[in-house]
Coordinates of N, CA and C in Angstrom, one line a residue:
X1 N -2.6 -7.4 -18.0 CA -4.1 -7.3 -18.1 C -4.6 -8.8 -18.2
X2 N -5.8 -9.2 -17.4 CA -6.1 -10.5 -17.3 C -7.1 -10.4 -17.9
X3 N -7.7 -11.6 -18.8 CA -9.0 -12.0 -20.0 C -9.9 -12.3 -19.0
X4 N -11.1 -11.5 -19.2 CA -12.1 -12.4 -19.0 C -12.5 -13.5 -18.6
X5 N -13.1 -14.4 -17.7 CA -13.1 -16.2 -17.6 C -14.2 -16.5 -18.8
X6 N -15.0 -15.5 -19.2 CA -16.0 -15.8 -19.8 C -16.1 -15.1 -21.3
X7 N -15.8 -15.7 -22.1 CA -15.8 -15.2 -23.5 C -16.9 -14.3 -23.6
X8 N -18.2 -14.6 -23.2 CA -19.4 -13.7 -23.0 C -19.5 -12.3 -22.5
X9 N -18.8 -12.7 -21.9 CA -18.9 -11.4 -21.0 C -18.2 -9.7 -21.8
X10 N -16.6 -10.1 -21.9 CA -16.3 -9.5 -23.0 C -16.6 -9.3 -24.3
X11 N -17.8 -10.0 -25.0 CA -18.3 -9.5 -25.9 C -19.6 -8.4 -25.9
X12 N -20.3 -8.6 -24.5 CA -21.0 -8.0 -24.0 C -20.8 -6.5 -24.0
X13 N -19.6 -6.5 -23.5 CA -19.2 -5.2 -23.4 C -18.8 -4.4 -24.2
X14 N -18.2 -5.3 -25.1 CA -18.2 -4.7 -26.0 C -19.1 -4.3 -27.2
X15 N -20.4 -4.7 -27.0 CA -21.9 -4.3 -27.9 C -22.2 -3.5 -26.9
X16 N -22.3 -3.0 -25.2 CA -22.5 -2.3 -24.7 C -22.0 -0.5 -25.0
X17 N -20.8 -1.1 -25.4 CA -20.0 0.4 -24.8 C -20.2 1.5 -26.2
X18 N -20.5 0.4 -27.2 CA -20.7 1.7 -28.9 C -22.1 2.2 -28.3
X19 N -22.9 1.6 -27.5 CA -24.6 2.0 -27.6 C -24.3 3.2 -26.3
X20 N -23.6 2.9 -25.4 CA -23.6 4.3 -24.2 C -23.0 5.6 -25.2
X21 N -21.8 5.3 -25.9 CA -20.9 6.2 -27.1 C -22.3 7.2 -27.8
X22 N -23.0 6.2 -28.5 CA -23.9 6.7 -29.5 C -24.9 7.4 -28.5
X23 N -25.3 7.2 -27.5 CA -26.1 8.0 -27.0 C -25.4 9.7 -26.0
X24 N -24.7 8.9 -26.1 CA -24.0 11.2 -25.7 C -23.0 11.1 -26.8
X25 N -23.2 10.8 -27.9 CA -22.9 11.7 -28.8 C -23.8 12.4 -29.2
X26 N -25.1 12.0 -29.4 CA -26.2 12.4 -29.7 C -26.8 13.2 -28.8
X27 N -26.6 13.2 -27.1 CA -26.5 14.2 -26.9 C -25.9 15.4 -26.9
X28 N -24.8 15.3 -27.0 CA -23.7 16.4 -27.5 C -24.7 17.4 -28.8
X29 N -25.0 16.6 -29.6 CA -25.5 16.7 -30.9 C -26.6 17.7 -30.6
X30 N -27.1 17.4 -29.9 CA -28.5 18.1 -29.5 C -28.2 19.3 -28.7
X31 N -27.5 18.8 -27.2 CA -26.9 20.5 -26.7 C -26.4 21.2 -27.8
X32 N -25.7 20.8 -28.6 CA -24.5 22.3 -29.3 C -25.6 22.7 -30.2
X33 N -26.7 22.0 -30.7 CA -27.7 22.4 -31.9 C -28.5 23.9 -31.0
X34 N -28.8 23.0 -29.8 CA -29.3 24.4 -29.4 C -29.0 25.2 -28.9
X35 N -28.0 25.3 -28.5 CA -26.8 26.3 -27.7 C -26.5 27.1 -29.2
X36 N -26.7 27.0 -29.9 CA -26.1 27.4 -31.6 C -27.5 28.1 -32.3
X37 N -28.9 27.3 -32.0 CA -30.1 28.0 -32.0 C -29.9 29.4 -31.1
X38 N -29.9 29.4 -30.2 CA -29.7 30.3 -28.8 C -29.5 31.4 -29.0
X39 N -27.7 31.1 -29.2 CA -26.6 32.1 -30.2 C -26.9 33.0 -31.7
X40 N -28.4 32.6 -32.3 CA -28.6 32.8 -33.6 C -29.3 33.5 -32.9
X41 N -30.7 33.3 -31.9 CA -31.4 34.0 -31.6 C -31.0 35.3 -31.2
X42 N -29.9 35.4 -30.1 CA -29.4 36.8 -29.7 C -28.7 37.1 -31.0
X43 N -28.3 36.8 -31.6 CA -28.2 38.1 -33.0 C -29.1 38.2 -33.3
X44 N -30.1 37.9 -33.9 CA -31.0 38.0 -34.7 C -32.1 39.1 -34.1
X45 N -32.1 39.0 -32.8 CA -32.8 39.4 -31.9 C -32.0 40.8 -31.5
X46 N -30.8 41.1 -31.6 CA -29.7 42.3 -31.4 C -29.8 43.0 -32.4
X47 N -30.0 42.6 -33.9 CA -30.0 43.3 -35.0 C -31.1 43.7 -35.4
X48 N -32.3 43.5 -34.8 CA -33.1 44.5 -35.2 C -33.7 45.3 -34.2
X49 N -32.7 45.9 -33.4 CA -32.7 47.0 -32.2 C -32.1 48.3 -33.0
X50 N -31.4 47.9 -34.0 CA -30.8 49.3 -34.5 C -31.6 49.9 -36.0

Protein backbone atom coordinates (compact mmCIF):
# COMPACT_ATOMS: atom_id res chain seq x y z
CA UNK A 1 0.00 0.00 0.00
CA UNK A 2 1.53 3.35 -1.07
CA UNK A 3 1.37 6.82 1.36
CA UNK A 4 0.00 9.54 0.24
CA UNK A 5 2.67 12.30 -1.41
CA UNK A 6 0.81 14.66 0.73
CA UNK A 7 0.52 14.45 4.42
CA UNK A 8 -2.68 16.69 3.86
CA UNK A 9 -4.41 14.92 2.03
CA UNK A 10 -4.61 11.86 4.20
CA UNK A 11 -5.60 13.71 7.03
CA UNK A 12 -8.37 15.06 5.06
CA UNK A 13 -9.75 12.01 4.71
CA UNK A 14 -9.61 11.08 7.40
CA UNK A 15 -11.82 14.08 9.17
CA UNK A 16 -13.89 13.31 6.09
CA UNK A 17 -14.91 9.77 6.41
CA UNK A 18 -16.25 9.95 10.54
CA UNK A 19 -18.65 13.00 9.10
CA UNK A 20 -20.12 10.68 5.96
CA UNK A 21 -20.25 7.63 9.01
CA UNK A 22 -22.19 10.02 11.32
CA UNK A 23 -24.55 11.07 8.81
CA UNK A 24 -26.14 7.51 7.82
CA UNK A 25 -25.85 6.53 10.95
CA UNK A 26 -28.24 9.02 11.75
CA UNK A 27 -29.96 8.14 9.04
CA UNK A 28 -30.34 4.58 9.90
CA UNK A 29 -31.45 6.17 13.23
CA UNK A 30 -34.26 7.83 11.83
CA UNK A 31 -35.51 5.12 9.21
CA UNK A 32 -35.66 2.29 12.05
CA UNK A 33 -37.41 5.13 14.50
CA UNK A 34 -40.03 5.20 11.98
CA UNK A 35 -40.34 1.99 10.52
CA UNK A 36 -40.82 1.03 14.53
CA UNK A 37 -43.46 4.11 14.76
CA UNK A 38 -45.21 2.34 11.77
CA UNK A 39 -45.01 -1.11 13.39
CA UNK A 40 -46.58 0.42 16.74
CA UNK A 41 -49.22 2.01 14.70
CA UNK A 42 -50.53 -1.27 13.03
CA UNK A 43 -50.87 -2.74 16.43
CA UNK A 44 -52.25 -0.25 18.01
CA UNK A 45 -54.48 0.35 15.25
CA UNK A 46 -55.33 -3.87 15.06
CA UNK A 47 -56.19 -3.83 18.71
CA UNK A 48 -58.88 -1.94 18.87
CA UNK A 49 -60.89 -3.72 16.02
CA UNK A 50 -61.70 -6.42 18.48
Amino acid sequence: MTEPTEPGTRRSMEERFPRALWIRLIIYIAVGHVFAAFIYLLFTLGGQSH
